[in-house]
Short mmCIF file of C-alpha atoms in Angstrom, two decimals:
data_model
loop_
_atom_site.label_atom_id
_atom_site.label_comp_id
_atom_site.label_asym_id
_atom_site.label_seq_id
_atom_site.Cartn_x
_atom_site.Cartn_y
_atom_site.Cartn_z
CA MET K 216 -155.08 -47.04 -29.84
CA ILE K 217 -156.93 -44.34 -31.74
CA ARG K 218 -159.66 -45.61 -34.01
CA PRO K 219 -160.22 -43.15 -36.85
CA VAL K 220 -163.88 -42.55 -37.48
CA GLU K 221 -164.87 -43.11 -41.06
CA GLY K 222 -166.36 -40.00 -42.62
CA GLY K 223 -166.05 -38.29 -39.25
CA PRO K 224 -163.82 -35.58 -37.94
CA ARG K 225 -160.12 -35.55 -38.72
CA LEU K 226 -157.89 -36.58 -35.85
CA GLY K 227 -154.66 -34.77 -35.49
CA THR K 228 -151.73 -34.11 -33.27
CA PHE K 229 -150.76 -30.88 -31.59
CA ASP K 230 -148.13 -30.34 -34.26
CA ASP K 231 -150.88 -30.22 -36.80
CA MET K 232 -151.14 -26.47 -37.11
CA ALA K 233 -153.83 -24.44 -38.75
CA PRO K 234 -152.47 -22.00 -41.36
CA LEU K 235 -150.49 -19.30 -39.61
CA ASP K 236 -152.23 -16.02 -38.95
CA TRP K 237 -149.24 -13.76 -39.57
CA GLU K 238 -150.98 -10.64 -38.46
CA ALA K 239 -152.01 -12.21 -35.15
CA VAL K 240 -148.49 -13.48 -34.57
CA TYR K 241 -147.02 -10.07 -35.32
CA ARG K 242 -149.52 -8.05 -33.29
CA ASP K 243 -149.15 -10.44 -30.38
CA ASN K 244 -145.37 -10.36 -30.26
CA ILE K 245 -144.18 -7.01 -31.60
CA ALA K 246 -144.53 -5.03 -28.36
CA SER K 247 -143.03 -7.76 -26.21
CA ILE K 248 -140.00 -8.31 -28.47
CA TYR K 249 -139.43 -4.55 -28.88
CA ARG K 250 -139.59 -3.91 -25.14
CA LEU K 251 -137.31 -6.84 -24.49
CA MET K 252 -134.76 -5.45 -26.93
CA TYR K 253 -135.15 -1.94 -25.53
CA SER K 254 -134.44 -3.26 -22.05
CA LYS K 255 -131.19 -4.78 -23.39
CA VAL K 256 -129.87 -1.80 -25.38
CA GLY K 257 -131.62 1.19 -23.77
CA ASN K 258 -132.31 3.26 -26.88
CA GLN K 259 -134.94 3.45 -29.62
CA PRO K 260 -132.85 3.22 -32.83
CA ASP K 261 -131.01 0.08 -31.71
CA ALA K 262 -134.19 -1.48 -30.30
CA GLU K 263 -135.99 -0.90 -33.62
CA ASP K 264 -133.11 -2.35 -35.65
CA LEU K 265 -132.85 -5.44 -33.48
CA THR K 266 -136.61 -6.01 -33.39
CA SER K 267 -136.72 -5.82 -37.19
CA GLN K 268 -133.86 -8.31 -37.40
CA VAL K 269 -135.70 -10.71 -35.09
CA PHE K 270 -138.92 -10.76 -37.13
CA LEU K 271 -137.23 -10.74 -40.54
CA GLY K 272 -134.72 -13.37 -39.39
CA ALA K 273 -137.39 -15.64 -37.94
CA LEU K 274 -139.64 -15.36 -40.98
CA PRO K 275 -138.20 -18.18 -43.14
CA HIS K 276 -138.32 -20.55 -40.17
CA LEU K 277 -141.88 -19.59 -39.31
CA ARG K 278 -142.93 -19.93 -42.95
CA SER K 279 -141.51 -23.43 -43.17
CA GLY K 280 -143.61 -24.41 -40.17
CA ALA K 281 -140.56 -26.20 -38.79
CA CYS K 282 -141.02 -24.58 -35.41
CA GLY K 283 -144.17 -26.60 -34.81
CA GLY K 284 -145.95 -23.55 -33.54
CA GLU K 285 -143.49 -22.58 -30.83
CA ILE K 286 -143.50 -19.13 -32.29
CA HIS K 287 -142.89 -17.02 -29.23
CA ARG K 288 -140.06 -19.26 -28.07
CA TYR K 289 -138.50 -19.19 -31.52
CA LEU K 290 -138.71 -15.39 -31.62
CA LEU K 291 -136.98 -15.24 -28.23
CA ALA K 292 -134.26 -17.62 -29.39
CA THR K 293 -133.76 -15.45 -32.49
CA ALA K 294 -133.68 -12.36 -30.27
CA ARG K 295 -130.93 -13.95 -28.19
CA THR K 296 -128.75 -14.51 -31.27
CA VAL K 297 -129.50 -11.07 -32.71
CA LEU K 298 -128.59 -9.38 -29.42
CA ALA K 299 -125.32 -11.30 -29.13
CA GLU K 300 -124.38 -10.32 -32.68
CA HIS K 301 -125.28 -6.69 -31.98
CA TRP K 302 -122.85 -6.47 -29.05
CA ARG K 303 -120.17 -8.41 -30.91
CA ARG K 304 -120.27 -5.89 -33.74
CA ARG K 305 -120.73 -2.81 -31.56
CA LEU K 306 -118.32 -3.36 -28.69
CA GLY K 307 -116.79 -6.78 -29.26
CA VAL K 308 -118.20 -7.98 -25.96
CA GLN K 309 -121.64 -8.92 -24.62
CA VAL K 310 -122.84 -6.09 -22.40
CA THR K 311 -126.32 -7.55 -21.89
CA THR K 312 -127.59 -11.04 -22.68
CA LEU K 313 -130.82 -12.95 -22.96
CA ASP K 314 -130.94 -15.73 -20.44
CA GLU K 315 -130.90 -19.17 -22.09
CA GLU K 316 -133.26 -20.62 -19.48
CA MET K 317 -135.72 -17.82 -20.03
CA VAL K 318 -135.68 -18.50 -23.77
CA GLN K 319 -136.26 -22.20 -23.14
CA ARG K 320 -139.22 -21.40 -20.92
CA GLY K 321 -140.56 -19.06 -23.58
CA GLU K 322 -140.67 -16.15 -21.19
CA SER K 323 -139.69 -12.59 -21.85
CA THR K 324 -138.96 -9.92 -19.31
CA THR K 325 -141.61 -7.65 -20.66
CA ASP K 326 -144.78 -8.41 -18.82
CA GLU K 327 -146.01 -5.87 -16.34
CA ALA K 328 -145.00 -7.85 -13.27
CA ARG K 329 -141.44 -8.05 -14.47
CA GLU K 330 -141.44 -4.37 -15.44
CA LEU K 331 -142.43 -3.55 -11.89
CA ASP K 332 -139.82 -5.95 -10.60
CA ARG K 333 -137.10 -4.24 -12.63
CA SER K 334 -138.22 -0.82 -11.43
CA HIS K 335 -138.16 -2.17 -7.87
CA GLN K 336 -134.63 -3.55 -8.35
CA VAL K 337 -133.39 -0.20 -9.67
CA HIS K 338 -134.85 1.59 -6.67
CA GLN K 339 -133.33 -0.95 -4.30
CA LEU K 340 -129.96 -0.47 -5.94
CA LEU K 341 -130.26 3.31 -5.65
CA ALA K 342 -131.19 3.02 -1.99
CA ARG K 343 -127.94 1.16 -1.28
CA LEU K 344 -125.76 3.87 -2.82
CA PRO K 345 -124.13 6.66 -0.79
CA GLY K 346 -126.17 9.91 -0.83
CA ASN K 347 -124.36 11.87 -3.55
CA TYR K 348 -124.10 8.82 -5.84
CA ARG K 349 -127.80 8.18 -5.42
CA SER K 350 -128.67 11.84 -6.04
CA ILE K 351 -126.76 12.14 -9.31
CA LEU K 352 -128.34 8.97 -10.73
CA GLU K 353 -131.84 9.92 -9.60
CA LEU K 354 -131.51 13.39 -11.09
CA ARG K 355 -130.07 12.15 -14.37
CA PHE K 356 -132.08 8.97 -14.98
CA LEU K 357 -135.33 9.45 -13.07
CA SER K 358 -135.82 13.23 -13.20
CA GLY K 359 -134.32 13.63 -16.69
CA CYS K 360 -131.95 16.46 -15.64
CA SER K 361 -129.01 17.51 -17.81
CA VAL K 362 -125.57 17.23 -16.19
CA ARG K 363 -125.60 21.01 -15.68
CA ASP K 364 -129.04 21.02 -14.01
CA ALA K 365 -128.07 18.07 -11.84
CA ALA K 366 -124.85 19.84 -10.83
CA ASN K 367 -126.76 23.01 -9.94
CA ARG K 368 -129.26 21.13 -7.82
CA MET K 369 -126.52 19.28 -6.00
CA GLY K 370 -124.41 22.41 -5.56
CA VAL K 371 -121.37 20.93 -7.29
CA SER K 372 -119.46 21.85 -10.45
CA VAL K 373 -120.37 20.30 -13.81
CA GLY K 374 -117.01 18.50 -13.84
CA ASN K 375 -117.72 17.13 -10.40
CA ALA K 376 -121.17 15.92 -11.46
CA LYS K 377 -119.62 14.03 -14.39
CA VAL K 378 -117.14 12.32 -12.08
CA LEU K 379 -119.93 11.50 -9.63
CA GLN K 380 -122.09 10.00 -12.39
CA TYR K 381 -119.27 7.75 -13.58
CA ARG K 382 -118.32 6.61 -10.07
CA ALA K 383 -121.97 6.11 -9.10
CA LEU K 384 -122.59 3.83 -12.09
CA ARG K 385 -119.45 1.81 -11.32
CA ARG K 386 -120.41 1.49 -7.65
CA ALA K 387 -123.95 0.48 -8.60
CA ALA K 388 -122.53 -2.21 -10.89
CA GLU K 389 -120.40 -3.54 -8.02
CA LEU K 390 -123.41 -3.60 -5.70
CA GLY K 391 -125.47 -5.31 -8.38
CA ARG K 392 -122.85 -8.06 -8.64
CA GLU K 393 -122.67 -8.45 -4.85
CA PHE K 394 -126.43 -8.87 -4.53
CA ALA K 395 -126.89 -10.97 -7.67
CA MET H 83 -109.23 7.32 -16.14
CA ASP H 84 -110.51 10.59 -17.64
CA ARG H 85 -110.84 9.02 -21.06
CA ARG H 86 -112.69 6.03 -19.64
CA ARG H 87 -115.04 8.31 -17.75
CA ARG H 88 -115.72 10.42 -20.84
CA ARG H 89 -116.60 7.33 -22.88
CA VAL H 90 -119.06 6.06 -20.29
CA ASN H 91 -120.61 9.51 -19.86
CA ARG H 92 -120.99 9.92 -23.64
CA TYR H 93 -122.70 6.55 -23.76
CA VAL H 94 -125.04 7.59 -20.95
CA ASP H 95 -125.80 10.93 -22.66
CA ALA H 96 -126.84 9.08 -25.82
CA LEU H 97 -129.09 6.69 -23.88
CA LEU H 98 -130.76 9.54 -22.02
CA ARG H 99 -131.50 11.23 -25.36
CA ASP H 100 -132.83 7.88 -26.66
CA GLN H 101 -130.14 7.90 -29.34
CA ARG H 102 -127.83 5.22 -30.64
CA PRO H 103 -124.55 5.43 -28.69
CA SER H 104 -121.47 5.93 -30.83
CA GLY H 105 -117.80 6.61 -30.33
CA GLY H 106 -115.06 4.70 -28.59
CA VAL H 107 -115.42 1.31 -27.01
CA PRO H 108 -115.70 1.58 -23.21
CA ASP H 109 -113.11 -0.20 -21.12
CA ALA H 110 -113.93 -3.80 -20.18
CA ASP H 111 -114.04 -2.73 -16.51
CA ASP H 112 -116.76 -0.24 -17.35
CA LEU H 113 -119.19 -2.68 -18.95
CA GLY H 114 -121.01 -3.15 -15.62
CA ALA H 115 -121.58 0.63 -15.50
CA LEU H 116 -123.12 0.49 -18.99
CA THR H 117 -125.41 -2.34 -17.93
CA VAL H 118 -126.61 -0.31 -14.94
CA ALA H 119 -127.22 2.69 -17.23
CA ILE H 120 -129.24 0.53 -19.66
CA ASP H 121 -131.26 -0.96 -16.78
CA MET H 122 -132.01 2.47 -15.37
CA VAL H 123 -132.99 3.95 -18.72
CA SER H 124 -135.33 1.09 -19.54
CA ALA H 125 -136.86 1.04 -16.04
CA ARG H 126 -138.24 4.56 -16.52
CA PRO H 127 -142.03 4.70 -16.76
CA GLN H 128 -143.27 4.46 -20.34
CA ALA H 129 -139.77 3.58 -21.61
CA GLY H 130 -139.54 1.07 -24.37
CA MET H 131 -142.94 1.22 -25.98
CA PRO H 132 -142.61 0.76 -29.74
CA HIS H 133 -143.48 3.80 -31.85
CA PRO H 134 -146.67 3.18 -33.88
CA ARG H 135 -144.90 4.27 -37.08
CA PHE H 136 -142.19 1.66 -36.52
CA VAL H 137 -144.82 -1.04 -35.89
CA GLU H 138 -146.56 -0.10 -39.16
CA ARG H 139 -143.31 0.03 -41.15
CA LEU H 140 -142.09 -3.37 -40.00
CA GLU H 141 -145.52 -4.88 -40.59
CA ALA H 142 -145.41 -3.56 -44.16
CA ARG H 143 -141.98 -5.15 -44.69
CA LEU H 144 -143.17 -8.48 -43.34
CA ARG H 145 -146.27 -8.36 -45.48
CA GLU H 146 -144.09 -7.70 -48.52
CA GLN H 147 -141.81 -10.61 -47.67
CA THR H 148 -144.61 -13.07 -47.02
CA GLN H 149 -146.25 -12.10 -50.31
CA GLY H 150 -149.82 -12.25 -49.22
CA GLU H 151 -149.48 -14.89 -46.51
CA PHE H 152 -149.51 -12.09 -43.95
CA ARG H 153 -153.23 -11.68 -44.31
CA ARG H 154 -155.55 -9.24 -42.70
CA ALA H 155 -158.22 -10.71 -40.47
CA PRO H 156 -161.16 -10.40 -42.94
CA GLU H 157 -159.27 -12.60 -45.39
CA LEU H 158 -158.83 -15.44 -42.93
CA SER H 159 -160.77 -18.60 -43.46
CA ARG H 160 -164.12 -18.92 -41.77
CA ARG H 161 -162.86 -21.69 -39.55
CA LEU H 162 -160.04 -19.52 -38.24
CA VAL H 163 -162.34 -16.61 -37.69
CA LEU H 164 -164.56 -18.83 -35.59
CA ARG H 165 -162.67 -18.29 -32.42
CA ALA H 166 -163.44 -17.74 -28.80
CA GLY H 167 -163.49 -14.27 -27.35
CA GLY H 168 -165.44 -12.41 -29.98
CA LEU H 169 -166.86 -15.71 -31.10
CA ALA H 170 -170.44 -14.61 -31.65
CA ALA H 171 -169.50 -11.49 -33.61
CA ALA H 172 -166.90 -13.39 -35.61
CA ALA H 173 -169.35 -16.15 -36.41
CA ALA H 174 -171.93 -13.62 -37.52
CA ALA H 175 -169.36 -11.76 -39.62
CA ALA H 176 -168.24 -14.99 -41.23
CA GLY H 177 -171.79 -16.03 -42.00
CA VAL H 178 -171.83 -18.93 -39.58
CA VAL H 179 -175.43 -19.08 -38.49
CA THR H 180 -175.68 -22.03 -36.17
CA ASP H 181 -173.64 -20.98 -33.19
CA ARG H 182 -174.76 -19.34 -30.01
CA LEU H 183 -172.85 -18.83 -26.85
CA VAL H 184 -173.91 -19.85 -23.38
CA ALA H 185 -172.28 -17.57 -20.87
CA GLU H 186 -171.85 -18.39 -17.24
CA HIS H 187 -170.25 -16.12 -14.68
CA ALA H 188 -167.22 -17.66 -13.09
CA PRO H 189 -165.39 -15.84 -10.28
CA ALA H 190 -162.41 -14.82 -12.44
CA ALA H 191 -163.82 -14.36 -15.90
CA THR H 192 -166.80 -15.23 -17.98
CA ARG H 193 -166.59 -18.54 -19.75
CA GLU H 194 -168.38 -18.81 -23.05
CA ASP H 195 -169.26 -22.36 -23.97
CA LEU H 196 -169.98 -23.46 -27.46
CA ALA H 197 -173.54 -24.53 -28.15
CA VAL H 198 -174.58 -25.35 -31.68
CA ASP H 199 -178.13 -25.17 -32.92
CA GLY H 200 -178.74 -27.69 -35.64
CA GLY H 201 -175.34 -29.28 -35.15
CA GLN H 202 -174.79 -32.98 -34.81
CA TRP H 203 -172.91 -35.43 -32.65
CA HIS H 204 -169.61 -36.47 -34.15
CA ALA H 205 -167.80 -39.55 -32.88
CA ILE H 206 -164.19 -38.57 -32.31
CA ALA H 207 -162.43 -41.55 -30.77
CA ALA H 208 -162.87 -44.66 -28.66
CA VAL H 209 -162.89 -44.01 -24.93
CA ASP H 210 -159.75 -46.08 -24.43
CA ALA H 211 -157.89 -43.86 -26.90
CA VAL H 212 -158.01 -40.93 -24.49
CA PRO H 213 -156.51 -42.00 -21.15
CA VAL H 214 -156.14 -39.57 -18.24
CA GLY H 215 -153.24 -37.20 -18.90
CA ARG H 216 -153.25 -37.83 -22.66
CA PRO H 217 -155.60 -35.35 -24.29
CA LEU H 218 -156.54 -35.89 -27.91
CA ARG H 219 -156.59 -33.19 -30.54
CA PHE H 220 -159.34 -33.21 -33.18
CA SER H 221 -160.61 -31.04 -36.01
CA THR H 222 -164.01 -30.72 -37.58
CA ALA H 223 -165.10 -28.40 -40.37
CA ALA H 224 -165.99 -25.74 -37.79
CA VAL H 225 -163.95 -26.40 -34.69
CA GLU H 226 -160.38 -27.07 -33.57
CA GLY H 227 -160.78 -29.01 -30.36
CA VAL H 228 -159.21 -31.19 -27.72
CA ILE H 229 -160.74 -33.99 -25.64
CA VAL H 230 -159.59 -34.38 -22.07
CA ASN H 231 -160.19 -37.39 -19.83
CA HIS H 232 -160.69 -36.05 -16.29
CA GLY H 233 -161.12 -39.51 -14.80
CA SER H 234 -164.70 -38.68 -13.85
CA GLY H 235 -165.62 -38.12 -17.50
CA PHE H 236 -164.60 -36.67 -20.84
CA GLN H 237 -164.79 -33.02 -21.78
CA ALA H 238 -164.04 -31.44 -25.14
CA LEU H 239 -162.67 -27.91 -25.28
CA MET H 240 -161.95 -25.57 -28.12
CA ALA H 241 -158.17 -25.75 -28.72
CA VAL H 242 -158.05 -22.13 -29.77
CA CYS H 243 -156.55 -19.31 -27.74
CA THR H 244 -159.17 -16.85 -26.54
CA HIS H 245 -156.81 -13.97 -27.29
CA LEU H 246 -156.10 -14.01 -31.01
CA GLY H 247 -157.37 -17.39 -32.07
CA CYS H 248 -154.09 -19.25 -32.53
CA THR H 249 -154.35 -23.06 -32.29
CA LEU H 250 -153.06 -24.15 -28.89
CA GLN H 251 -150.16 -26.51 -28.31
CA LEU H 252 -150.10 -29.28 -25.72
CA ASP H 253 -147.44 -29.26 -23.04
CA THR H 254 -147.83 -32.81 -21.73
CA GLU H 255 -145.14 -32.34 -19.12
CA ARG H 256 -146.94 -29.44 -17.49
CA GLN H 257 -150.40 -30.71 -18.44
CA ARG H 258 -151.52 -27.53 -20.07
CA LEU H 259 -152.24 -25.90 -23.40
CA GLY H 260 -149.92 -23.12 -24.46
CA CYS H 261 -150.45 -20.44 -27.08
CA PRO H 262 -147.74 -20.47 -29.77
CA CYS H 263 -148.46 -16.84 -30.67
CA GLY H 264 -148.02 -15.37 -27.22
CA GLN H 265 -147.61 -16.40 -23.64
CA ALA H 266 -151.12 -17.40 -22.67
CA ALA H 267 -151.62 -20.88 -21.20
CA PHE H 268 -154.72 -22.84 -20.23
CA GLY H 269 -155.27 -25.77 -17.92
CA LEU H 270 -156.85 -28.99 -19.14
CA GLY H 271 -160.13 -27.78 -17.65
CA GLY H 272 -159.93 -24.78 -19.95
CA GLU H 273 -159.05 -22.38 -17.11
CA VAL H 274 -156.60 -19.53 -17.74
CA LEU H 275 -153.23 -20.30 -16.14
CA VAL H 276 -151.06 -17.57 -17.60
CA ASP H 277 -152.48 -14.32 -18.83
CA LEU H 278 -149.81 -11.67 -19.19
CA ARG H 279 -152.02 -9.14 -20.83
CA THR H 280 -153.87 -6.26 -19.28
CA GLN H 281 -157.02 -7.62 -20.85
CA MET H 282 -158.35 -10.64 -19.00
CA LEU H 283 -158.59 -13.72 -21.16
CA ARG H 284 -161.63 -15.97 -21.17
CA PRO H 285 -161.31 -19.66 -20.32
CA LEU H 286 -161.49 -22.09 -23.23
CA PRO H 287 -165.09 -22.73 -24.34
CA ARG H 288 -166.34 -26.23 -23.59
CA ILE H 289 -167.92 -28.27 -26.33
CA PRO H 290 -170.87 -30.55 -25.45
CA THR H 291 -169.41 -34.05 -25.01
CA ARG H 292 -170.93 -37.50 -24.42
CA VAL H 293 -170.00 -41.19 -24.64
CA ARG H 294 -172.07 -43.55 -26.82
CA ASP H 295 -171.23 -47.17 -27.55
CA GLY H 296 -167.68 -46.79 -26.33
CA MET H 297 -167.07 -43.73 -28.47
CA ILE H 298 -166.53 -40.12 -27.35
CA GLU H 299 -168.81 -37.77 -29.24
CA VAL H 300 -168.87 -33.98 -29.49
CA HIS H 301 -171.75 -31.78 -30.61
CA VAL H 302 -170.56 -29.38 -33.28
CA ALA H 303 -171.71 -28.00 -36.60
#
């Protein structure tokens, strides 16, 4: 039983939030939400649009204080919805998703350890591919070569390089599913 | 097959130029290939950092929508400015004259405890109101705090994240304090449990605590 102290300090609960420091919230979350979105769509214009939607969409909820301070988790939950809607409108199907469990835990895949982990996974996947599939993806994605440059380096025609790129991505997706 | 291949390759070309992909919808069987392409693009070093101009633009929109609630740090209340981390500088900037920090060197990071010159002992709660595993949140004019019963004694901590000063939330299940503004988390001893930033966070400052006449007291301004 808590005995309030007369004239003393105010007792409160953990839901009893101090006024929200919007700037702190924004500065603390903008990079993490942007990088999360980038990792799900792979390009700057879409990542910027989706990040804006997350913050603008979450704003009324954050203002009402109804989230009880679970700001990061709420932003992630909003990001999950925004991403799903993005794919529904763009392709009619979810290409990438935000894991529900991750949202519940309030984690994002953007901290440095996870970045390294993702880079490691990509390299592991590449290592499992046959030589020419691995080469085309390394040249295109890691070395930043155009299709023509990649074709020249591999000693194949441009048409051949395009076919290789397509088949390599499909094979990598199959391997990814097998090892998931 | 050619058309399917062209669609996937066009999508990949756009991603590699960091542009918004457009054009036809890839075949359902090719969605896995798109996912791999997105993973590979975003796994590149330095990929996915927000452009400073975008960060500024969105901040301006949010400030407009919150109509002044999205305040800059100097406009924050003194109590909110009084936060760990740059506590001494913040206190000085805010005109709080009574606080000094006692630093001790812990193996992982330096803890800065709160010591108040000219402060006074405030009774917070009866000892039986704070059982082990049930920390109690309290506020004074100067400090947002939490009292923890360690079994061997009571210790008050500042319930304010040492990163940006957000008030911490209790996770009773995991017996820790989590930051609602980010991903930092602190143990009930004030130690840093989760620090996902490159900058090392400081543990939560301890507040002088004692028991008198069955009441837990803290020494604050």
